Coordinates of C-alpha atoms and ligand atoms in Angstrom, one line a residue:
X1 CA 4.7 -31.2 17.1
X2 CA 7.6 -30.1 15.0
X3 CA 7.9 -27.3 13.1
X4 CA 9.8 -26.1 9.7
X5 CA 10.0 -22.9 9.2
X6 CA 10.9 -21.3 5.9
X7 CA 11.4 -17.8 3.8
X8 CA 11.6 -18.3 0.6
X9 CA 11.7 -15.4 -3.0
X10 CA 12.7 -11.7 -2.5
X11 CA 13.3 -10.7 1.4
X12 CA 10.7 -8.1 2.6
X13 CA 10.2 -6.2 5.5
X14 CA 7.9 -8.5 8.1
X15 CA 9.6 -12.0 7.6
X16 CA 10.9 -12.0 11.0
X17 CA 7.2 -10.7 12.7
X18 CA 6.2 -13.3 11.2
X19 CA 8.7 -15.8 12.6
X20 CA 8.7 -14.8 15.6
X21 CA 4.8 -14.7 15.9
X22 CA 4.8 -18.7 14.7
X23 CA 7.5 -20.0 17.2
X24 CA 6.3 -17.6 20.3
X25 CA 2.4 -18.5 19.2
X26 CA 2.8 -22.4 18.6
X27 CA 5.5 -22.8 21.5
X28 CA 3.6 -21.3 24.3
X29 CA -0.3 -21.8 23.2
X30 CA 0.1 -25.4 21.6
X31 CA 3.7 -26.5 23.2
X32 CA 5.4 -26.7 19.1
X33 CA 9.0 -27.0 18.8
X34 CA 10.8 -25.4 15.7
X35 CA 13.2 -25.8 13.1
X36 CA 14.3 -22.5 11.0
X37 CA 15.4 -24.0 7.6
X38 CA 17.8 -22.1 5.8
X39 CA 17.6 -20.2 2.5
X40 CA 14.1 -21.6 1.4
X41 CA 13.7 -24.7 -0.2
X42 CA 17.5 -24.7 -1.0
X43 CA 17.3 -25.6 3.0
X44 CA 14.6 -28.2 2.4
X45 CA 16.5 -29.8 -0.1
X46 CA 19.8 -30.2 1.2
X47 CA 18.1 -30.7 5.2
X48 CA 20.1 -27.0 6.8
X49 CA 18.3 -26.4 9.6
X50 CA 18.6 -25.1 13.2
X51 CA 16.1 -25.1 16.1
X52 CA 14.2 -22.2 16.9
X53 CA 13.0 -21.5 20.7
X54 CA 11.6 -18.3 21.4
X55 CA 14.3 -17.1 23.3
X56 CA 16.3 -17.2 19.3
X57 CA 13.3 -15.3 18.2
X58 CA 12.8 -12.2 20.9
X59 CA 14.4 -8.7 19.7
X60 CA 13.8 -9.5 16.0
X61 CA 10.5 -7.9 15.3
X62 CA 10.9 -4.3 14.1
X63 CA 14.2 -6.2 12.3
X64 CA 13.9 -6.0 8.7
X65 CA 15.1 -8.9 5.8
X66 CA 14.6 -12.5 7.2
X67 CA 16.8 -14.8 10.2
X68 CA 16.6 -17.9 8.1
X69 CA 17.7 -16.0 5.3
X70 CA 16.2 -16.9 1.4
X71 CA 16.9 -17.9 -2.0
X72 CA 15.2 -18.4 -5.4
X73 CA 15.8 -22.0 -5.4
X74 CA 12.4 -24.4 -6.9
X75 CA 12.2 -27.5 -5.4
X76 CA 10.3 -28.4 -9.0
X77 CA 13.0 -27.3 -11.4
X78 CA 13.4 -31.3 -11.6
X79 CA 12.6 -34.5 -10.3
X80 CA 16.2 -34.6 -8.4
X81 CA 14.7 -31.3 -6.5
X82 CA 12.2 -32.4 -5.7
X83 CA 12.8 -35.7 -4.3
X84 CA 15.2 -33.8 -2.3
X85 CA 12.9 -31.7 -0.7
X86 CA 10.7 -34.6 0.3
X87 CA 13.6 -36.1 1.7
X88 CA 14.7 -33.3 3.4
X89 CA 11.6 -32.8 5.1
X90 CA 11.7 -36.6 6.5
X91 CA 15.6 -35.7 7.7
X92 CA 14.8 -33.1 9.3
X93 CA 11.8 -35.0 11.6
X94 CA 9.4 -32.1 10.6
X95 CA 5.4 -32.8 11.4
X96 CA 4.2 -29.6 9.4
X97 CA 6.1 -26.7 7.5
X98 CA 5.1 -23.0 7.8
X99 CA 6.1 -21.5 4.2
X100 CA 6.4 -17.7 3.9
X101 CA 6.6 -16.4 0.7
X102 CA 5.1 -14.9 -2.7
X103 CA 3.5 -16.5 -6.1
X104 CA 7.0 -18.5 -6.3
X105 CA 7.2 -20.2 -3.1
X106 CA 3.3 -20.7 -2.5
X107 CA 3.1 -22.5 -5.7
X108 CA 6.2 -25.1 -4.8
X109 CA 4.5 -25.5 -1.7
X110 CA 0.9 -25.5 -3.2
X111 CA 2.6 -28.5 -5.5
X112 CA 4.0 -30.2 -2.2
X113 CA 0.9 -30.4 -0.6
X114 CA -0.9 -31.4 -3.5
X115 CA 0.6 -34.1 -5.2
X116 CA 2.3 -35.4 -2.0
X117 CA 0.7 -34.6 0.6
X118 CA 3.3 -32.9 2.0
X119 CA 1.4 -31.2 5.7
X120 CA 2.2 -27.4 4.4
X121 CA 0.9 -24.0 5.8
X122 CA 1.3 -20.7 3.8
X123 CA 2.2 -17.4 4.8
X124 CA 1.6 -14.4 2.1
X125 CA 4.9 -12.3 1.8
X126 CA 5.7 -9.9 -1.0
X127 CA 6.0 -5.7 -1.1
X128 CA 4.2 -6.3 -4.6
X129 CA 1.3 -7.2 -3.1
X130 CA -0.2 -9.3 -5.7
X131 CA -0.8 -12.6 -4.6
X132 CA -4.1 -13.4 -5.2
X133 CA -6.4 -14.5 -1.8
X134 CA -5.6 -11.8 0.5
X135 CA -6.5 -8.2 0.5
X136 CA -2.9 -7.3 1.3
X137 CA 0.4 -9.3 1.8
X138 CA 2.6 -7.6 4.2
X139 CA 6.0 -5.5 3.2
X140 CA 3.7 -3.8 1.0
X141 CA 2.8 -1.1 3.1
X142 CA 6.5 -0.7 4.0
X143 CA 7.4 -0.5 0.3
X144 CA 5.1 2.1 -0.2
X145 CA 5.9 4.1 2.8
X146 CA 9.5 4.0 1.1
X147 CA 9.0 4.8 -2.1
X148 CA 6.2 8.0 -1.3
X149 CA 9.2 9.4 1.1
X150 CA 11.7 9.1 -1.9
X151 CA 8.6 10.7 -4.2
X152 CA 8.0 13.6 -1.7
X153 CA 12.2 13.9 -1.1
X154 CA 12.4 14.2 -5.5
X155 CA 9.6 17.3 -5.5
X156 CA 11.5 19.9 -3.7
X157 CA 14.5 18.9 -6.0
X158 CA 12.7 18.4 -9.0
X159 CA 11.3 21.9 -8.6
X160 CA 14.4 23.6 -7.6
X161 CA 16.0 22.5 -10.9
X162 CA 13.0 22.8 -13.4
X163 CA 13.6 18.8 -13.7
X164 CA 11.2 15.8 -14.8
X165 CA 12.3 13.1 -12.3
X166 CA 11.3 9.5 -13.7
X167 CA 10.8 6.8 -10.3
X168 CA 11.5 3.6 -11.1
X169 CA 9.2 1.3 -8.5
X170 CA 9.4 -2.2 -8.2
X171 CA 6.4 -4.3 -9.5
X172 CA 7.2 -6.8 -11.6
X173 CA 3.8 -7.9 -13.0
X174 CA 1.1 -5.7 -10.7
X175 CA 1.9 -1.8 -10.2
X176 CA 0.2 -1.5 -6.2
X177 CA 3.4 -0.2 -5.4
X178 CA 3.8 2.9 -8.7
X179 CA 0.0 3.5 -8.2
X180 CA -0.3 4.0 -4.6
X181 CA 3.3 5.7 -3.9
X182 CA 2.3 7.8 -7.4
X183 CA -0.8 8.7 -5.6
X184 CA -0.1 8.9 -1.6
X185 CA 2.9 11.4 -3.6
X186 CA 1.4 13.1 -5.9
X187 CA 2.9 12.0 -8.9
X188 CA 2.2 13.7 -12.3
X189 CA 1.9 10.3 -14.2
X190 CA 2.0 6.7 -13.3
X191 CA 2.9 4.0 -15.5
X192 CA 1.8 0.0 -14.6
X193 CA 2.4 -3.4 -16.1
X194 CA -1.8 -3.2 -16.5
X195 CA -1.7 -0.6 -18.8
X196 CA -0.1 -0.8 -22.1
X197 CA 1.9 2.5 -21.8
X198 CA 0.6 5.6 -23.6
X199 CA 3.7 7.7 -24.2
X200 CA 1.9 10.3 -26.0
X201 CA -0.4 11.1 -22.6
X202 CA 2.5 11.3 -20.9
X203 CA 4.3 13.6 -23.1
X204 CA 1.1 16.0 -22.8
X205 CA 0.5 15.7 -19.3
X206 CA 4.1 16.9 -18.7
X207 CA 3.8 19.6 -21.3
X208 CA 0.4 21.0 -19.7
X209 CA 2.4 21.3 -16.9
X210 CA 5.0 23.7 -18.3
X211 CA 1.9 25.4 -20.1
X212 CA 1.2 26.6 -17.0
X213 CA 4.6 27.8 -15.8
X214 CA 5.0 24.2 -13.3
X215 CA 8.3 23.5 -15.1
X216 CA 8.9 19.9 -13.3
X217 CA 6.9 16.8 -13.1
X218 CA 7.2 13.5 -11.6
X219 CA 7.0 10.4 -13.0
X220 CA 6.3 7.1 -11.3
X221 CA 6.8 3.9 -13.2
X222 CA 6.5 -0.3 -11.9
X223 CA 10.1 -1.9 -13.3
X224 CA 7.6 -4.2 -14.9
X225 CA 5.7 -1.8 -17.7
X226 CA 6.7 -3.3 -20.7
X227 CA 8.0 -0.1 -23.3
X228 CA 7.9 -2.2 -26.5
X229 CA 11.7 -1.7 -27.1
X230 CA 12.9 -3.7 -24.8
X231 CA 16.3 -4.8 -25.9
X232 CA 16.4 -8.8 -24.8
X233 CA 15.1 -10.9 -21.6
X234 CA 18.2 -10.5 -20.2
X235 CA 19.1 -12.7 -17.5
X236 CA 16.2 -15.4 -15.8
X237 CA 15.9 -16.9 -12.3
X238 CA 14.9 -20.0 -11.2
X239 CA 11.5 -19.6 -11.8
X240 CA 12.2 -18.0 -15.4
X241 CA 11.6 -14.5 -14.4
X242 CA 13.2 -11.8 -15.5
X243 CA 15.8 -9.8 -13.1
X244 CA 14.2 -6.5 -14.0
X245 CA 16.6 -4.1 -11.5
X246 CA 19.2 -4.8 -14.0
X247 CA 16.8 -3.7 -17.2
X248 CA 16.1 0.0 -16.4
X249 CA 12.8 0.6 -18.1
X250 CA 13.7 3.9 -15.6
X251 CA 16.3 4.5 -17.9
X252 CA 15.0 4.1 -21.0
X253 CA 11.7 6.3 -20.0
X254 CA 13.9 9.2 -19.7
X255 CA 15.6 8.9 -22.7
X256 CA 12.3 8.9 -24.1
X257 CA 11.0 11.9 -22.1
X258 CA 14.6 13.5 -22.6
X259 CA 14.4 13.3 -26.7
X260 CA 10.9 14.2 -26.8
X261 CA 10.6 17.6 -24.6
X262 CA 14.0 18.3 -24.1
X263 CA 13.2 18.7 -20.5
X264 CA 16.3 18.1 -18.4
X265 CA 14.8 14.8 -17.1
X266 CA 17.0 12.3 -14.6
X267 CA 16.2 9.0 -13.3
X268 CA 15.7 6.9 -9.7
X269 CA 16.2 3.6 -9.4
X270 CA 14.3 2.9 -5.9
X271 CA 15.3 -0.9 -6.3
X272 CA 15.7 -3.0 -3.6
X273 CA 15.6 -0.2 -1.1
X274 CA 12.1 -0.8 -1.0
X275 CA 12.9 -4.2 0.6
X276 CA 15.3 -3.3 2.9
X277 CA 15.0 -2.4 6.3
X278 CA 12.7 -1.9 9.3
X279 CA 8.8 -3.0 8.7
X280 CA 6.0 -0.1 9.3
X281 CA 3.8 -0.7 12.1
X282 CA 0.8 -1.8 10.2
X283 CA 3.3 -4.4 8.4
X284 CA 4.6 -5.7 12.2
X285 CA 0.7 -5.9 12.9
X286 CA -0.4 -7.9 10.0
X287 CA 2.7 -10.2 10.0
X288 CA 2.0 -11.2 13.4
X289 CA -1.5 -11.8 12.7
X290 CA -0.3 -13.9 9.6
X291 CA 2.0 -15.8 11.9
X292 CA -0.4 -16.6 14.6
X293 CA -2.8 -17.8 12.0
X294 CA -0.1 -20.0 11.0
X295 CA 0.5 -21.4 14.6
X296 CA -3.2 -22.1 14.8
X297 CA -3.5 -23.9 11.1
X298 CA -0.9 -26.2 12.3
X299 CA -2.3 -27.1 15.7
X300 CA -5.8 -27.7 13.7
X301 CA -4.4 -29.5 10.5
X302 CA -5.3 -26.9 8.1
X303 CA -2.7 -27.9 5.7
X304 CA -2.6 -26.8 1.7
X305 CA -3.9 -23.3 3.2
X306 CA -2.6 -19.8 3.3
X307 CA -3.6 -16.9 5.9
X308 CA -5.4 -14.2 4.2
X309 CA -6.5 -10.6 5.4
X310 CA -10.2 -10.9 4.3
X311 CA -11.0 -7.0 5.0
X312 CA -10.3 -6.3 8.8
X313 CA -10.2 -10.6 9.1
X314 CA -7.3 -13.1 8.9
X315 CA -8.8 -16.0 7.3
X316 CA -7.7 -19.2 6.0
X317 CA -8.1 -20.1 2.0
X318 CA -6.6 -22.8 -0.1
X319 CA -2.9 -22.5 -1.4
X320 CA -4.5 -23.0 -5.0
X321 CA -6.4 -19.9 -4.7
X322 CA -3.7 -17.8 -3.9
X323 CA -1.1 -18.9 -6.5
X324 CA -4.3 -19.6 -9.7
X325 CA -4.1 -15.8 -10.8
X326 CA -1.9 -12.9 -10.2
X327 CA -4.1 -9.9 -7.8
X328 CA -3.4 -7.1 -10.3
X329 CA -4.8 -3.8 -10.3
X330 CA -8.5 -3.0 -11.9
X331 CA -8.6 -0.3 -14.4
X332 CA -11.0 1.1 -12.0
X333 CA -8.6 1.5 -9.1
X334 CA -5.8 3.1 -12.3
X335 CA -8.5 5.6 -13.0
X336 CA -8.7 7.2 -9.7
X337 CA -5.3 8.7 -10.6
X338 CA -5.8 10.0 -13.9
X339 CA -7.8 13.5 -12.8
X340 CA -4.1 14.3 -11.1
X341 CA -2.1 13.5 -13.9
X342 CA -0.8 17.1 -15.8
Ligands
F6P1 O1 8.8 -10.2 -6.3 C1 9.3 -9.2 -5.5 C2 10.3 -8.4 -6.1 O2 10.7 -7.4 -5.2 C3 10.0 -7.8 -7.5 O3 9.3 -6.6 -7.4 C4 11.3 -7.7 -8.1 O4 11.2 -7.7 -9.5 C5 12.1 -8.8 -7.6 O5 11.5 -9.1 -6.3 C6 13.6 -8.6 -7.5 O6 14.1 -9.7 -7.0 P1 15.7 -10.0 -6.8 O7 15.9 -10.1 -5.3 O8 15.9 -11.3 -7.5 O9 16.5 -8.9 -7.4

């Protein structure tokens, strides 16, 4: 059999675990040959591809961003596209195509599979971990891992300098990443897409703070919480999101914070230095259990599916499930936090 590989959406740390765990899996259990297409679907479409032994693949697993590189490109924006694709996956003498990637790329391929039956195996990718289907995607833990060291790095300044330090996390629509970091670092107040922002708590949890003579606070907040002043959509992708790195809902927090208290308050942009660089251990782990999943779903014609982590299991479960509703986080999980805020 031959096999298409593709990365597709925002880079994260794990892509090439992942990779390397489908061609070394499927080459030397099931006797695959691969084909790394290039920059997602953009690759599809236009047929850029190069073969992939496992010899190309050794020495790239604690390697962060992705070998095949990726785009934003939707094989769906029209019928053109998608034609395209279809034909691209007929060029390229493909049997079966290993997708990585988040909501974005597992709904194209989701639609692929589905209305033409296009022999497609999905891989969950994204440090916001809020694809639905799978307990955790990997790059998450990474992300994390990142942004609590930048939390913890912030407290000794913060406190040197009687600051309130606003964290802008990423998260575009789900805040795993501002609720865990916030918590794993202690963070005086957390703000998530979830929760329509209460500015007034915040104020008061910061000013308890200073009530009792703790004259700097940290503040975590997803780049997705939505403060109601928001200024214009800005610039869209391909997919019609927003590019919310470029919109500073950081920014306009500590204005907020800043005219309020009159706290010197400054701002960090994490951005896409939660993306970059080498995966955590747990991530190399759970990408290479994703990507030999992957390997077995296409020796056993599980097509239209996606590995999941279903608690300590990788699982299979349909592409629809995963890209029907966004995983975001239960009010429950929100409230463990609040007793720490203040
Ligand atoms: O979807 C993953 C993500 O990291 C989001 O948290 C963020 O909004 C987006 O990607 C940024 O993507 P880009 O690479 O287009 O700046």
């Amino acid at each position: 059999m031959r096999v298409g590989i593709l990365t597709g959406g925002g880079d994260c740390p794990g892509l090439n675990a992942v990779i390397r765990a489908v061609v070394k899996v499927g080459a030397r259990r099931f006797g695959h040959e691969h084909v790394g297409i290039l920059r997602g679907w953009k690759g599809l479409i236009e047929a850029d591809a190069e073969p992939l032994t496992p010899g190309d693949v050794s020495g790239i697993l604690a390697r962060g961003g992705t070998i095949l590189k990726s785009s934003r490109t939707n094989p769906f924006r029209d019928d053109d596209a998608t034609q395209a694709a279809l034909d691209g996956f007929a060029r390229l003498g493909i049997d079966a195509l290993v997708a990585i990637g988040g909501e974005d790329t597992l709904g194209a391929a989701n639609r692929l599979h589905a209305e033409h039956g296009v022999p497609v195996v999905g891989v969950p990718k994204t440090i916001d971990n809020d694809l639905s289907g799978t307990d955790f995607t990997f790059g998450f833990d990474t992300a994390v891992q990142i942004a609590t060291e930048a939390i913890d790095r912030l407290h000794t300044t913060a406190e040197s300098h009687d600051r309130v330090m606003v964290v802008e996390v990423m998260g575009r629509h789900a805040g795993w990443i501002a609720l865990y970091s916030g918590i794993a670092g202690g963070a005086d107040y957390i703000l998530i897409p979830e929760k329509k922002p209460d500015i007034d708590g915040l104020l008061s949890a910061i000013n308890q703070r200073h009530a009792r003579d703790l004259d700097y606070s940290i503040v975590v907040v997803s780049e997705g919480v939505d403060l109601g002043d928001a200024g214009g959509q800005g610039e869209l992708d391909e997919f019609g999101h927003a590019r919310l790195a470029q919109q500073g809902v950081g920014d306009r927090l500590g204005v907020v914070i800043r005219e309020a208290t009159g706290y010197d308050t400054r701002v960090t942009v994490l951005g896409h230095i939660q993306r970059g660089g080498s995966p955590s251990a747990r991530d190399r782990v759970l990408a290479t259990r994703f990507g030999t999943r992957a390997a077995e779903m296409v020796q056993e014609g599980l097509y239209g599916r996606m590995a999941a982590l279903r608690g300590d299991t990788v699982a299979d479960v349909p592409l629809a499930e995963a890209v029907g509703t966004l995983k975001t986080v239960p009010p429950a999980f929100y409230d463990l936090a609040t007793p720490f805020f203040g």
